[in-house]
Coordinates of N, CA, C and O in Angstrom, one line a residue:
L224 N -19.8 20.6 27.3 CA -20.1 18.9 26.9 C -19.7 18.8 25.5 O -19.3 17.4 25.5
M225 N -19.9 19.3 24.6 CA -19.6 18.9 23.3 C -18.2 18.6 22.6 O -17.9 17.7 22.4
A226 N -17.8 19.8 23.6 CA -15.9 19.6 23.3 C -15.3 18.3 24.1 O -14.5 18.0 23.3
R227 N -16.2 18.0 25.3 CA -15.7 16.8 25.7 C -15.9 15.6 25.1 O -15.3 14.6 25.1
V228 N -17.1 15.7 24.4 CA -17.6 14.4 23.8 C -16.5 14.1 22.7 O -16.2 13.1 22.4
L229 N -16.6 15.1 21.9 CA -15.4 15.1 20.7 C -14.2 14.9 21.2 O -13.4 14.1 20.3
E230 N -13.5 15.3 22.1 CA -12.5 15.1 22.7 C -12.3 13.4 23.0 O -11.4 12.8 22.4
Y231 N -13.5 12.8 23.6 CA -13.2 11.3 23.8 C -13.1 10.6 22.7 O -12.6 9.6 22.8
F232 N -13.9 10.8 21.7 CA -13.8 10.2 20.5 C -12.9 10.8 19.5 O -12.8 9.6 18.7
G233 N -12.1 11.3 19.8 CA -11.0 11.8 18.8 C -11.5 12.7 17.9 O -10.9 13.0 17.0
A234 N -12.7 13.1 17.5 CA -13.2 14.3 16.4 C -12.7 15.4 16.9 O -12.6 15.7 18.0
G235 N -12.0 16.2 15.9 CA -11.8 17.5 16.2 C -10.1 17.3 16.6 O -9.4 18.7 16.7
V236 N -9.6 16.2 16.8 CA -8.0 16.2 16.9 C -7.5 16.4 15.7 O -7.8 15.7 14.5
V237 N -6.7 17.5 15.9 CA -5.9 17.4 14.5 C -3.9 16.9 14.8 O -3.6 17.5 15.4
Y238 N -4.0 16.1 13.7 CA -2.5 15.5 13.6 C -1.8 16.2 12.3 O -2.4 16.7 11.4
D239 N -0.6 16.4 12.5 CA 0.2 17.2 11.4 C 0.4 16.2 10.4 O 0.7 15.0 10.3
K240 N 0.6 17.0 9.3 CA 0.9 15.7 7.7 C 2.1 15.3 8.3 O 2.8 15.9 9.1
G241 N 2.5 13.8 7.9 CA 3.7 13.2 8.1 C 3.9 12.2 9.6 O 4.4 11.6 9.7
D242 N 3.0 12.6 10.3 CA 2.5 11.9 11.6 C 1.4 10.9 11.4 O 0.5 11.1 12.1
L243 N 1.9 9.9 11.0 CA 1.0 8.8 10.4 C 0.9 8.1 11.6 O -0.3 7.5 11.7
D244 N 1.7 8.2 12.8 CA 1.1 7.0 14.2 C 0.5 7.9 14.7 O 0.1 7.5 16.3
H245 N 0.2 9.3 15.0 CA -0.6 10.4 15.8 C 0.1 9.8 17.2 O -0.6 10.2 18.1
S246 N 1.2 10.1 17.2 CA 2.4 10.2 18.5 C 2.4 11.5 18.7 O 3.2 11.9 19.8
G247 N 2.3 12.6 18.0 CA 2.5 14.1 17.7 C 3.9 14.3 17.4 O 4.2 15.8 17.7
T248 N 4.8 13.4 17.2 CA 6.1 13.9 16.2 C 6.1 13.0 15.2 O 5.3 11.9 15.0
I249 N 6.9 13.6 14.3 CA 7.2 13.2 12.8 C 8.5 12.5 13.3 O 9.5 13.4 13.6
N250 N 8.5 11.5 13.0 CA 9.7 10.7 13.2 C 10.0 9.6 12.2 O 9.4 9.3 11.5
I251 N 11.3 8.8 12.5 CA 11.5 7.5 11.8 C 10.3 6.4 11.8 O 10.1 5.7 10.8
G252 N 9.7 6.3 12.9 CA 8.5 5.3 12.6 C 7.4 5.8 11.9 O 6.6 4.6 11.3
D253 N 7.0 7.0 11.7 CA 6.3 7.5 10.1 C 6.7 7.1 9.3 O 5.7 6.7 8.2
L254 N 8.0 7.4 9.0 CA 8.7 6.7 7.5 C 8.3 5.6 7.5 O 7.7 5.0 6.4
S255 N 8.6 4.5 8.6 CA 8.5 3.0 8.3 C 7.1 2.8 8.0 O 6.8 1.6 7.3
L256 N 6.2 3.3 8.9 CA 4.7 2.9 8.0 C 4.5 3.6 6.9 O 3.8 2.7 6.3
L257 N 4.9 4.6 6.5 CA 4.7 4.4 5.1 C 5.4 4.0 4.0 O 4.6 3.5 2.8
L258 N 6.5 3.5 4.0 CA 7.2 2.8 3.5 C 6.6 1.2 3.8 O 6.3 0.7 2.6
D259 N 5.9 0.9 4.4 CA 5.5 -0.4 4.6 C 3.9 -0.2 4.0 O 3.6 -1.5 3.6
H260 N 3.6 0.7 4.2 CA 1.9 0.8 3.3 C 2.2 0.8 1.8 O 1.5 0.0 1.0
L261 N 3.2 1.3 1.1 CA 3.4 1.7 0.0 C 4.3 0.3 -0.6 O 3.9 -0.2 -2.0
F262 N 5.1 -0.5 0.0 CA 6.0 -1.4 -0.7 C 6.0 -2.7 0.2 O 6.2 -3.5 -0.5
I263 N 5.4 -2.7 1.2 CA 5.7 -4.2 1.7 C 4.2 -4.6 2.0 O 3.9 -5.7 1.1
N264 N 3.2 -4.1 2.6 CA 2.3 -5.0 3.0 C 0.6 -4.1 2.1 O -0.4 -5.0 2.1
Q265 N 0.9 -2.9 2.0 CA -0.3 -2.2 0.9 C -1.6 -2.1 2.1 O -2.3 -2.0 1.6
E266 N -1.5 -2.5 3.1 CA -2.5 -2.5 4.3 C -3.0 -0.9 4.1 O -2.7 0.0 4.2
P267 N -4.4 -0.5 4.3 CA -4.9 0.9 4.5 C -4.3 1.5 5.6 O -4.1 1.0 6.7
L268 N -3.8 2.5 5.1 CA -3.4 3.4 6.5 C -4.4 4.0 7.2 O -5.7 4.3 6.9
A269 N -4.4 4.2 8.5 CA -5.5 4.5 9.5 C -5.7 6.2 9.6 O -7.0 6.3 9.5
D270 N -4.8 6.7 8.7 CA -5.0 8.0 8.8 C -4.3 8.6 7.3 O -3.4 9.2 7.2
P271 N -5.1 8.4 5.9 CA -4.4 8.7 4.9 C -4.2 10.0 4.5 O -3.1 10.4 3.7
E272 N -4.8 11.0 4.8 CA -4.7 12.6 4.8 C -3.2 12.8 5.6 O -2.7 13.5 5.3
A273 N -3.0 12.1 6.6 CA -1.6 12.8 7.5 C -0.6 11.9 6.4 O 0.6 12.8 6.4
A274 N -0.5 11.1 5.7 CA 0.4 10.3 4.7 C 0.6 11.2 3.4 O 1.0 11.4 2.6
D275 N -0.2 12.3 2.9 CA -0.4 12.9 1.9 C 0.1 14.3 2.0 O -0.2 15.1 2.5
M276 N 1.8 13.9 1.9 CA 2.3 15.2 2.1 C 2.8 16.0 0.8 O 3.2 17.1 1.1
D277 N 2.8 15.4 0.0 CA 3.5 15.8 -1.4 C 2.7 17.1 -2.0 O 2.8 17.6 -3.1
G278 N 1.4 17.4 -1.5 CA 0.4 18.2 -2.2 C -0.6 17.5 -3.4 O -1.2 18.2 -3.9
R279 N 0.1 16.5 -3.8 CA -0.9 15.9 -4.9 C -2.1 14.8 -4.3 O -1.7 14.2 -3.4
A280 N -3.0 14.4 -4.8 CA -3.9 13.4 -4.4 C -3.3 12.0 -4.5 O -3.1 11.6 -4.9
G281 N -3.7 11.6 -2.9 CA -3.0 10.2 -2.6 C -2.0 10.2 -2.3 O -1.2 11.2 -1.9
V282 N -1.5 9.0 -1.7 CA -0.4 8.9 -1.1 C 0.4 8.2 -2.2 O 0.1 7.1 -2.9
S283 N 1.9 8.5 -2.2 CA 2.6 8.0 -3.5 C 4.0 8.1 -2.8 O 4.3 8.5 -1.7
I284 N 5.0 7.9 -3.7 CA 6.2 7.8 -3.5 C 6.9 9.4 -3.2 O 8.0 9.6 -2.5
G285 N 6.1 10.2 -3.8 CA 6.6 11.8 -3.6 C 6.3 12.0 -2.2 O 7.1 13.0 -1.8
D286 N 5.1 11.5 -1.4 CA 5.1 11.7 0.1 C 6.2 11.1 0.8 O 6.4 11.7 1.8
V287 N 7.0 10.0 0.5 CA 8.1 9.3 0.9 C 9.6 10.2 1.0 O 10.2 10.7 1.8
F288 N 9.5 10.8 -0.3 CA 10.8 11.9 -0.6 C 10.3 13.2 0.7 O 11.5 13.6 1.0
V289 N 9.2 13.4 0.7 CA 8.8 14.7 1.4 C 9.5 14.5 2.7 O 10.1 15.3 3.7
L290 N 9.0 13.4 3.2 CA 9.3 13.1 4.7 C 10.6 12.7 4.8 O 11.3 13.1 6.0
I291 N 11.5 12.4 4.0 CA 12.8 11.9 4.1 C 13.7 13.1 3.9 O 14.3 13.6 5.0
D292 N 13.3 14.1 3.6 CA 13.8 15.5 3.4 C 13.6 16.2 4.7 O 14.6 16.7 5.3
Y293 N 12.7 16.0 5.3 CA 12.1 16.6 6.1 C 13.1 16.0 7.5 O 14.1 16.5 8.4
L294 N 13.1 14.8 7.8 CA 13.9 14.0 8.9 C 15.1 13.9 8.6 O 16.3 14.1 9.6
F295 N 15.7 13.7 7.1 CA 17.2 13.6 7.1 C 18.2 14.9 6.7 O 19.3 14.6 6.6
L296 N 17.2 15.5 5.7 CA 18.1 16.4 4.8 C 17.7 18.3 5.6 O 18.1 18.9 4.7
G297 N 17.0 18.1 6.6 CA 16.7 19.6 6.9 C 15.4 20.1 6.1 O 15.5 21.5 6.1
G298 N 14.8 19.6 5.3 CA 13.9 20.5 4.7 C 12.7 20.6 5.7 O 13.0 20.5 6.8
P299 N 11.7 21.3 5.1 CA 11.0 22.0 5.7 C 9.6 21.0 6.2 O 9.6 19.9 5.6
Q300 N 9.0 21.3 7.5 CA 8.2 20.1 7.6 C 7.0 20.1 6.8 O 6.7 21.3 6.4
P301 N 6.4 19.0 6.7 CA 5.5 18.6 5.8 C 4.1 19.6 6.6 O 3.8 19.5 7.7
L302 N 3.3 20.5 5.4 CA 2.7 21.3 6.2 C 1.0 20.8 5.9 O 0.8 20.2 5.1
N303 N 0.2 21.2 6.7 CA -1.3 21.0 6.7 C -1.8 21.3 5.6 O -1.4 22.9 5.5
G304 N -2.4 21.3 5.1 CA -3.5 22.0 4.2 C -2.3 22.2 2.8 O -2.5 22.6 2.1
Q305 N -1.4 21.4 2.5 CA -0.3 21.7 1.5 C -0.8 21.2 0.4 O -1.5 20.2 0.2

């Protein structure tokens, strides 16, 4: 029963680093959200942990580079717990 309650409320659901919109895939939409957050409107991200991909505390331009490397240059997928 507890597993169903957690599933209903979204607790226990783990999203990959880089999957900012929680769509299940890392794509250009995630990059767009990150760039918008950092340079356009600076509104808080729904899940800042998913955006912190460079292994440094907080969300920064380094996370943008990690995501661009993965999406366009064949770099490694951002790892959880990196």
